Amino acid sequence: MLEGMIKEVLIDEKQLKDRIKEMGKNITNHYNEDDEIVMVCILRGGFIFMADLVRQVELPVSCDFMDVTSYEGGTTSTGNVRIIKDLEESIEDKHVLIVEDIIDTGLTLKHVINMLKTRKPKSIKVCTLLDKPERRTEKEVEADWNGFEIPNEFVIGYGLDYDEKYRNIPYIFIPEPELYEG
Ligand code: PRP
Ligand code: MN
Ligand code: MG
């Protein structure tokens, strides 16, 4: 399917697995057993990471999902963050852990955090698999747990799409330009 389209595998399956296990441990150690914790997956990119991460967290967490988008099919952010699907549950007095696949400019997270703050959660923390610090325009946006700091390259796989495709690729790769130049 991807023949000749992969420039470089940036993070392979073993690296993902090992790192996510570590992150799960760190998150488990941070909270208390009797804390009410809601893990909030930012769709759609976050769904694969969330599924693997939550199974490495040894706490009675609940899972909720929020769909926001800013890229609208392209390769760079348009800056317009749209809420497509809101959370199902109230987060008032609960510990919120936002789960993202990547922080790029930080616009998506900034918007989501500001919105969730108004709902009076006990705390808001952020866990991201990837961080692209070079691209950050929202300097105040930072993750509490960050899997991998990556260079300013377009990356795909493990939840991250190009034009809604390739989220199912089990590793993270930098594509050859042929992939998005058709
Ligand atoms: C991507 C990614 C993050 C966000 C990061 O989502 O999954 O949510 O962009 O970019 P930012 O820091 O510049 O805001 P996208 O809007 O492409 O939607 P998707 O998750 O459905 O692919
Ligand atoms: Mn996303
Ligand atoms: Mg996307």
PDB file of C-alpha atoms and ligand atoms in Angstrom:
ATOM      1  CA  MET A   1       0.000   0.000   0.000  1.00  0.00           C
ATOM      2  CA  LEU A   2       2.773   2.470   0.895  1.00  0.00           C
ATOM      3  CA  GLU A   3       5.438   1.242  -1.485  1.00  0.00           C
ATOM      4  CA  GLY A   4       7.899   4.037  -2.276  1.00  0.00           C
ATOM      5  CA  MET A   5       5.870   6.497  -0.182  1.00  0.00           C
ATOM      6  CA  ILE A   6       7.866   6.274   3.059  1.00  0.00           C
ATOM      7  CA  LYS A   7      10.857   8.572   3.361  1.00  0.00           C
ATOM      8  CA  GLU A   8      11.663   7.512   6.909  1.00  0.00           C
ATOM      9  CA  VAL A   9      10.080   5.539   9.721  1.00  0.00           C
ATOM     10  CA  LEU A  10      10.423   8.058  12.529  1.00  0.00           C
ATOM     11  CA  ILE A  11       9.031   5.963  15.414  1.00  0.00           C
ATOM     12  CA  ASP A  12       8.537   2.232  15.026  1.00  0.00           C
ATOM     13  CA  GLU A  13       6.046  -0.030  16.790  1.00  0.00           C
ATOM     14  CA  LYS A  14       8.451  -1.170  19.495  1.00  0.00           C
ATOM     15  CA  GLN A  15       9.455   2.401  20.360  1.00  0.00           C
ATOM     16  CA  LEU A  16       5.805   3.415  20.576  1.00  0.00           C
ATOM     17  CA  LYS A  17       4.917   0.468  22.771  1.00  0.00           C
ATOM     18  CA  ASP A  18       7.814   0.998  25.189  1.00  0.00           C
ATOM     19  CA  ARG A  19       7.296   4.730  25.520  1.00  0.00           C
ATOM     20  CA  ILE A  20       3.538   4.453  26.013  1.00  0.00           C
ATOM     21  CA  LYS A  21       4.081   1.907  28.747  1.00  0.00           C
ATOM     22  CA  GLU A  22       6.375   4.380  30.525  1.00  0.00           C
ATOM     23  CA  MET A  23       3.897   7.206  30.085  1.00  0.00           C
ATOM     24  CA  GLY A  24       1.119   5.042  31.519  1.00  0.00           C
ATOM     25  CA  LYS A  25       3.259   4.369  34.594  1.00  0.00           C
ATOM     26  CA  ASN A  26       4.040   8.064  35.057  1.00  0.00           C
ATOM     27  CA  ILE A  27       0.362   8.977  34.798  1.00  0.00           C
ATOM     28  CA  THR A  28      -0.600   6.193  37.202  1.00  0.00           C
ATOM     29  CA  ASN A  29       1.935   7.494  39.727  1.00  0.00           C
ATOM     30  CA  HIS A  30       0.753  11.084  39.433  1.00  0.00           C
ATOM     31  CA  TYR A  31      -2.880  10.558  40.481  1.00  0.00           C
ATOM     32  CA  ASN A  32      -4.451   8.908  43.517  1.00  0.00           C
ATOM     33  CA  GLU A  33      -6.455   5.712  43.366  1.00  0.00           C
ATOM     34  CA  ASP A  34      -9.621   7.540  44.543  1.00  0.00           C
ATOM     35  CA  ASP A  35      -9.309  10.534  42.172  1.00  0.00           C
ATOM     36  CA  GLU A  36     -12.121  10.855  39.654  1.00  0.00           C
ATOM     37  CA  ILE A  37     -10.244  10.986  36.354  1.00  0.00           C
ATOM     38  CA  VAL A  38     -11.669  11.531  32.879  1.00  0.00           C
ATOM     39  CA  MET A  39      -9.382  10.839  29.981  1.00  0.00           C
ATOM     40  CA  VAL A  40     -10.486  13.081  27.132  1.00  0.00           C
ATOM     41  CA  CYS A  41      -9.434  11.892  23.697  1.00  0.00           C
ATOM     42  CA  ILE A  42      -9.236  14.557  21.023  1.00  0.00           C
ATOM     43  CA  LEU A  43     -10.627  12.968  17.882  1.00  0.00           C
ATOM     44  CA  ARG A  44      -9.816  11.869  15.510  1.00  0.00           C
ATOM     45  CA  GLY A  45      -6.025  11.776  15.692  1.00  0.00           C
ATOM     46  CA  GLY A  46      -5.918  10.782  19.367  1.00  0.00           C
ATOM     47  CA  PHE A  47      -7.913   7.570  19.151  1.00  0.00           C
ATOM     48  CA  ILE A  48      -5.121   5.034  18.584  1.00  0.00           C
ATOM     49  CA  PHE A  49      -2.850   6.564  21.214  1.00  0.00           C
ATOM     50  CA  MET A  50      -5.717   6.817  23.715  1.00  0.00           C
ATOM     51  CA  ALA A  51      -6.609   3.158  23.193  1.00  0.00           C
ATOM     52  CA  ASP A  52      -3.053   2.018  23.874  1.00  0.00           C
ATOM     53  CA  LEU A  53      -2.338   4.515  26.662  1.00  0.00           C
ATOM     54  CA  VAL A  54      -5.485   3.857  28.685  1.00  0.00           C
ATOM     55  CA  ARG A  55      -4.558   0.182  28.933  1.00  0.00           C
ATOM     56  CA  GLN A  56      -1.269   1.185  30.564  1.00  0.00           C
ATOM     57  CA  VAL A  57      -2.951   3.372  33.196  1.00  0.00           C
ATOM     58  CA  GLU A  58      -3.722   1.457  36.374  1.00  0.00           C
ATOM     59  CA  LEU A  59      -6.457   3.730  37.740  1.00  0.00           C
ATOM     60  CA  PRO A  60     -10.255   3.627  37.497  1.00  0.00           C
ATOM     61  CA  VAL A  61     -10.495   6.249  34.744  1.00  0.00           C
ATOM     62  CA  SER A  62     -13.436   7.043  32.527  1.00  0.00           C
ATOM     63  CA  CYS A  63     -13.026   7.780  28.824  1.00  0.00           C
ATOM     64  CA  ASP A  64     -14.720  10.561  26.929  1.00  0.00           C
ATOM     65  CA  PHE A  65     -14.269  11.924  23.428  1.00  0.00           C
ATOM     66  CA  MET A  66     -14.276  15.336  21.834  1.00  0.00           C
ATOM     67  CA  ASP A  67     -13.998  15.970  18.111  1.00  0.00           C
ATOM     68  CA  VAL A  68     -12.281  19.140  17.018  1.00  0.00           C
ATOM     69  CA  THR A  69     -10.511  19.908  13.801  1.00  0.00           C
ATOM     70  CA  SER A  70      -8.367  22.660  12.364  1.00  0.00           C
ATOM     71  CA  TYR A  71      -6.517  21.147   9.415  1.00  0.00           C
ATOM     72  CA  GLU A  72      -9.511  20.560   7.124  1.00  0.00           C
ATOM     73  CA  GLY A  73      -7.705  18.027   4.944  1.00  0.00           C
ATOM     74  CA  GLY A  74      -4.483  19.962   4.340  1.00  0.00           C
ATOM     75  CA  THR A  75      -1.017  19.573   5.792  1.00  0.00           C
ATOM     76  CA  THR A  76      -0.865  22.781   7.852  1.00  0.00           C
ATOM     77  CA  SER A  77      -3.218  24.338  10.386  1.00  0.00           C
ATOM     78  CA  THR A  78      -5.765  26.883   9.185  1.00  0.00           C
ATOM     79  CA  GLY A  79      -6.045  28.313  12.693  1.00  0.00           C
ATOM     80  CA  ASN A  80      -9.804  27.747  12.779  1.00  0.00           C
ATOM     81  CA  VAL A  81     -10.613  25.266  15.534  1.00  0.00           C
ATOM     82  CA  ARG A  82     -14.060  23.750  15.151  1.00  0.00           C
ATOM     83  CA  ILE A  83     -15.891  21.713  17.793  1.00  0.00           C
ATOM     84  CA  ILE A  84     -17.703  18.907  16.027  1.00  0.00           C
ATOM     85  CA  LYS A  85     -18.568  16.655  18.958  1.00  0.00           C
ATOM     86  CA  ASP A  86     -18.593  17.656  22.619  1.00  0.00           C
ATOM     87  CA  LEU A  87     -17.997  15.477  25.702  1.00  0.00           C
ATOM     88  CA  GLU A  88     -20.859  13.287  26.906  1.00  0.00           C
ATOM     89  CA  GLU A  89     -20.157  13.630  30.637  1.00  0.00           C
ATOM     90  CA  SER A  90     -19.775  16.563  33.015  1.00  0.00           C
ATOM     91  CA  ILE A  91     -16.183  17.189  34.104  1.00  0.00           C
ATOM     92  CA  GLU A  92     -17.071  19.385  37.080  1.00  0.00           C
ATOM     93  CA  ASP A  93     -14.876  18.511  40.093  1.00  0.00           C
ATOM     94  CA  LYS A  94     -13.094  15.815  38.112  1.00  0.00           C
ATOM     95  CA  HIS A  95      -9.484  15.490  37.027  1.00  0.00           C
ATOM     96  CA  VAL A  96      -9.290  15.902  33.264  1.00  0.00           C
ATOM     97  CA  LEU A  97      -6.481  14.354  31.273  1.00  0.00           C
ATOM     98  CA  ILE A  98      -6.517  15.505  27.654  1.00  0.00           C
ATOM     99  CA  VAL A  99      -5.013  12.967  25.255  1.00  0.00           C
ATOM    100  CA  GLU A 100      -3.646  14.224  21.937  1.00  0.00           C
ATOM    101  CA  ASP A 101      -1.613  12.648  19.160  1.00  0.00           C
ATOM    102  CA  ILE A 102       0.386  15.798  18.419  1.00  0.00           C
ATOM    103  CA  ILE A 103       0.898  19.388  19.528  1.00  0.00           C
ATOM    104  CA  ASP A 104       1.878  21.482  16.549  1.00  0.00           C
ATOM    105  CA  THR A 105       1.028  25.216  16.705  1.00  0.00           C
ATOM    106  CA  GLY A 106      -0.813  24.575  19.988  1.00  0.00           C
ATOM    107  CA  LEU A 107      -4.021  26.215  18.718  1.00  0.00           C
ATOM    108  CA  THR A 108      -6.194  23.138  19.091  1.00  0.00           C
ATOM    109  CA  LEU A 109      -5.118  22.515  22.661  1.00  0.00           C
ATOM    110  CA  LYS A 110      -5.319  26.162  23.662  1.00  0.00           C
ATOM    111  CA  HIS A 111      -8.907  26.257  22.452  1.00  0.00           C
ATOM    112  CA  VAL A 112      -9.861  22.961  24.096  1.00  0.00           C
ATOM    113  CA  ILE A 113      -8.206  23.845  27.418  1.00  0.00           C
ATOM    114  CA  ASN A 114      -9.895  27.254  27.570  1.00  0.00           C
ATOM    115  CA  MET A 115     -13.249  25.692  26.874  1.00  0.00           C
ATOM    116  CA  LEU A 116     -12.882  22.886  29.420  1.00  0.00           C
ATOM    117  CA  LYS A 117     -11.624  25.294  32.106  1.00  0.00           C
ATOM    118  CA  THR A 118     -15.007  27.034  32.188  1.00  0.00           C
ATOM    119  CA  ARG A 119     -16.623  23.740  33.278  1.00  0.00           C
ATOM    120  CA  LYS A 120     -14.845  23.799  36.647  1.00  0.00           C
ATOM    121  CA  PRO A 121     -12.776  20.609  36.567  1.00  0.00           C
ATOM    122  CA  LYS A 122     -10.563  19.869  39.580  1.00  0.00           C
ATOM    123  CA  SER A 123      -7.510  19.837  37.329  1.00  0.00           C
ATOM    124  CA  ILE A 124      -6.581  19.751  33.642  1.00  0.00           C
ATOM    125  CA  LYS A 125      -3.486  17.934  32.442  1.00  0.00           C
ATOM    126  CA  VAL A 126      -2.302  17.180  28.936  1.00  0.00           C
ATOM    127  CA  CYS A 127      -0.692  14.056  27.564  1.00  0.00           C
ATOM    128  CA  THR A 128       0.560  14.106  23.986  1.00  0.00           C
ATOM    129  CA  LEU A 129       2.317  11.419  22.014  1.00  0.00           C
ATOM    130  CA  LEU A 130       4.212  13.862  19.788  1.00  0.00           C
ATOM    131  CA  ASP A 131       5.385  17.427  20.234  1.00  0.00           C
ATOM    132  CA  LYS A 132       6.683  19.666  17.435  1.00  0.00           C
ATOM    133  CA  PRO A 133       8.072  22.579  19.467  1.00  0.00           C
ATOM    134  CA  GLU A 134       9.489  24.401  16.422  1.00  0.00           C
ATOM    135  CA  ARG A 135       5.976  24.982  15.113  1.00  0.00           C
ATOM    136  CA  ARG A 136       4.495  26.334  18.328  1.00  0.00           C
ATOM    137  CA  THR A 137       2.870  29.746  18.035  1.00  0.00           C
ATOM    138  CA  GLU A 138       0.949  29.373  21.313  1.00  0.00           C
ATOM    139  CA  LYS A 139       3.965  29.476  23.593  1.00  0.00           C
ATOM    140  CA  GLU A 140       1.971  28.868  26.788  1.00  0.00           C
ATOM    141  CA  VAL A 141       0.643  25.524  25.558  1.00  0.00           C
ATOM    142  CA  GLU A 142       2.659  22.667  27.006  1.00  0.00           C
ATOM    143  CA  ALA A 143       2.088  18.989  27.701  1.00  0.00           C
ATOM    144  CA  ASP A 144       2.477  17.506  31.166  1.00  0.00           C
ATOM    145  CA  TRP A 145       3.433  14.202  29.561  1.00  0.00           C
ATOM    146  CA  ASN A 146       5.085  14.097  26.149  1.00  0.00           C
ATOM    147  CA  GLY A 147       6.044  10.920  24.321  1.00  0.00           C
ATOM    148  CA  PHE A 148       8.442  12.183  21.660  1.00  0.00           C
ATOM    149  CA  GLU A 149       9.740  15.558  20.622  1.00  0.00           C
ATOM    150  CA  ILE A 150       9.917  15.527  16.826  1.00  0.00           C
ATOM    151  CA  PRO A 151      11.420  17.796  14.136  1.00  0.00           C
ATOM    152  CA  ASN A 152       9.314  20.030  11.921  1.00  0.00           C
ATOM    153  CA  GLU A 153       8.390  17.336   9.395  1.00  0.00           C
ATOM    154  CA  PHE A 154       4.994  16.164   8.194  1.00  0.00           C
ATOM    155  CA  VAL A 155       4.358  12.857   9.947  1.00  0.00           C
ATOM    156  CA  ILE A 156       1.682  10.230   9.370  1.00  0.00           C
ATOM    157  CA  GLY A 157       0.497   7.006  10.989  1.00  0.00           C
ATOM    158  CA  TYR A 158      -0.638   5.745  14.392  1.00  0.00           C
ATOM    159  CA  GLY A 159      -3.691   8.044  14.355  1.00  0.00           C
ATOM    160  CA  LEU A 160      -2.161  10.844  12.312  1.00  0.00           C
ATOM    161  CA  ASP A 161      -3.687  11.216   8.876  1.00  0.00           C
ATOM    162  CA  TYR A 162      -3.049  12.629   5.497  1.00  0.00           C
ATOM    163  CA  ASP A 163      -6.436  13.576   4.038  1.00  0.00           C
ATOM    164  CA  GLU A 164      -8.135  11.206   6.545  1.00  0.00           C
ATOM    165  CA  LYS A 165      -6.071   8.233   5.405  1.00  0.00           C
ATOM    166  CA  TYR A 166      -3.203   6.225   6.935  1.00  0.00           C
ATOM    167  CA  ARG A 167      -4.346   6.601  10.566  1.00  0.00           C
ATOM    168  CA  ASN A 168      -4.243   2.777  10.655  1.00  0.00           C
ATOM    169  CA  ILE A 169      -0.527   2.516   9.903  1.00  0.00           C
ATOM    170  CA  PRO A 170       0.940   1.078  13.136  1.00  0.00           C
ATOM    171  CA  TYR A 171       4.090   3.271  13.166  1.00  0.00           C
ATOM    172  CA  ILE A 172       4.903   6.933  12.544  1.00  0.00           C
ATOM    173  CA  PHE A 173       6.621   7.891   9.317  1.00  0.00           C
ATOM    174  CA  ILE A 174       7.731  10.845   7.220  1.00  0.00           C
ATOM    175  CA  PRO A 175       6.206  10.447   3.728  1.00  0.00           C
ATOM    176  CA  GLU A 176       7.836  10.990   0.380  1.00  0.00           C
ATOM    177  CA  PRO A 177       6.298  14.055  -1.307  1.00  0.00           C
ATOM    178  CA  GLU A 178       4.695  11.682  -3.855  1.00  0.00           C
ATOM    179  CA  LEU A 179       2.238  10.646  -1.162  1.00  0.00           C
ATOM    180  CA  TYR A 180       0.622  14.072  -0.895  1.00  0.00           C
ATOM    181  CA  GLU A 181       1.452  15.405  -4.330  1.00  0.00           C
ATOM    182  CA  GLY A 182      -0.607  12.572  -5.839  1.00  0.00           C
TER     183      GLY A 182
HETATM  184  C1  PRP B   1      -4.340  17.588  14.311  1.00  0.00           C
HETATM  185  C2  PRP B   1      -3.757  16.827  15.476  1.00  0.00           C
HETATM  186  C3  PRP B   1      -3.992  17.772  16.636  1.00  0.00           C
HETATM  187  C4  PRP B   1      -3.846  19.146  16.011  1.00  0.00           C
HETATM  188  C5  PRP B   1      -2.490  19.713  16.286  1.00  0.00           C
HETATM  189  O1  PRP B   1      -5.733  17.393  14.298  1.00  0.00           O
HETATM  190  O2  PRP B   1      -4.431  15.611  15.675  1.00  0.00           O
HETATM  191  O3  PRP B   1      -5.276  17.618  17.167  1.00  0.00           O
HETATM  192  O4  PRP B   1      -4.014  18.944  14.591  1.00  0.00           O
HETATM  193  O5  PRP B   1      -2.293  20.920  15.594  1.00  0.00           O
HETATM  194  P1  PRP B   1      -2.199  22.331  16.289  1.00  0.00           P
HETATM  195  O6  PRP B   1      -1.349  22.208  17.525  1.00  0.00           O
HETATM  196  O7  PRP B   1      -1.549  23.193  15.260  1.00  0.00           O
HETATM  197  O8  PRP B   1      -3.585  22.788  16.611  1.00  0.00           O
HETATM  198  P2  PRP B   1      -6.647  17.735  13.047  1.00  0.00           P
HETATM  199  O9  PRP B   1      -7.212  19.097  13.248  1.00  0.00           O
HETATM  200  O10 PRP B   1      -5.889  17.488  11.789  1.00  0.00           O
HETATM  201  O11 PRP B   1      -7.839  16.724  13.144  1.00  0.00           O
HETATM  202  P3  PRP B   1      -7.733  15.121  13.237  1.00  0.00           P
HETATM  203  O12 PRP B   1      -7.208  14.820  14.594  1.00  0.00           O
HETATM  204  O13 PRP B   1      -9.116  14.664  13.044  1.00  0.00           O
HETATM  205  O14 PRP B   1      -6.805  14.675  12.143  1.00  0.00           O
HETATM  206 MN    MN B   2      -6.399  16.041  16.105  1.00  0.00          MN
HETATM  207 MG    MG B   3      -5.636  15.740  10.801  1.00  0.00          MG
END
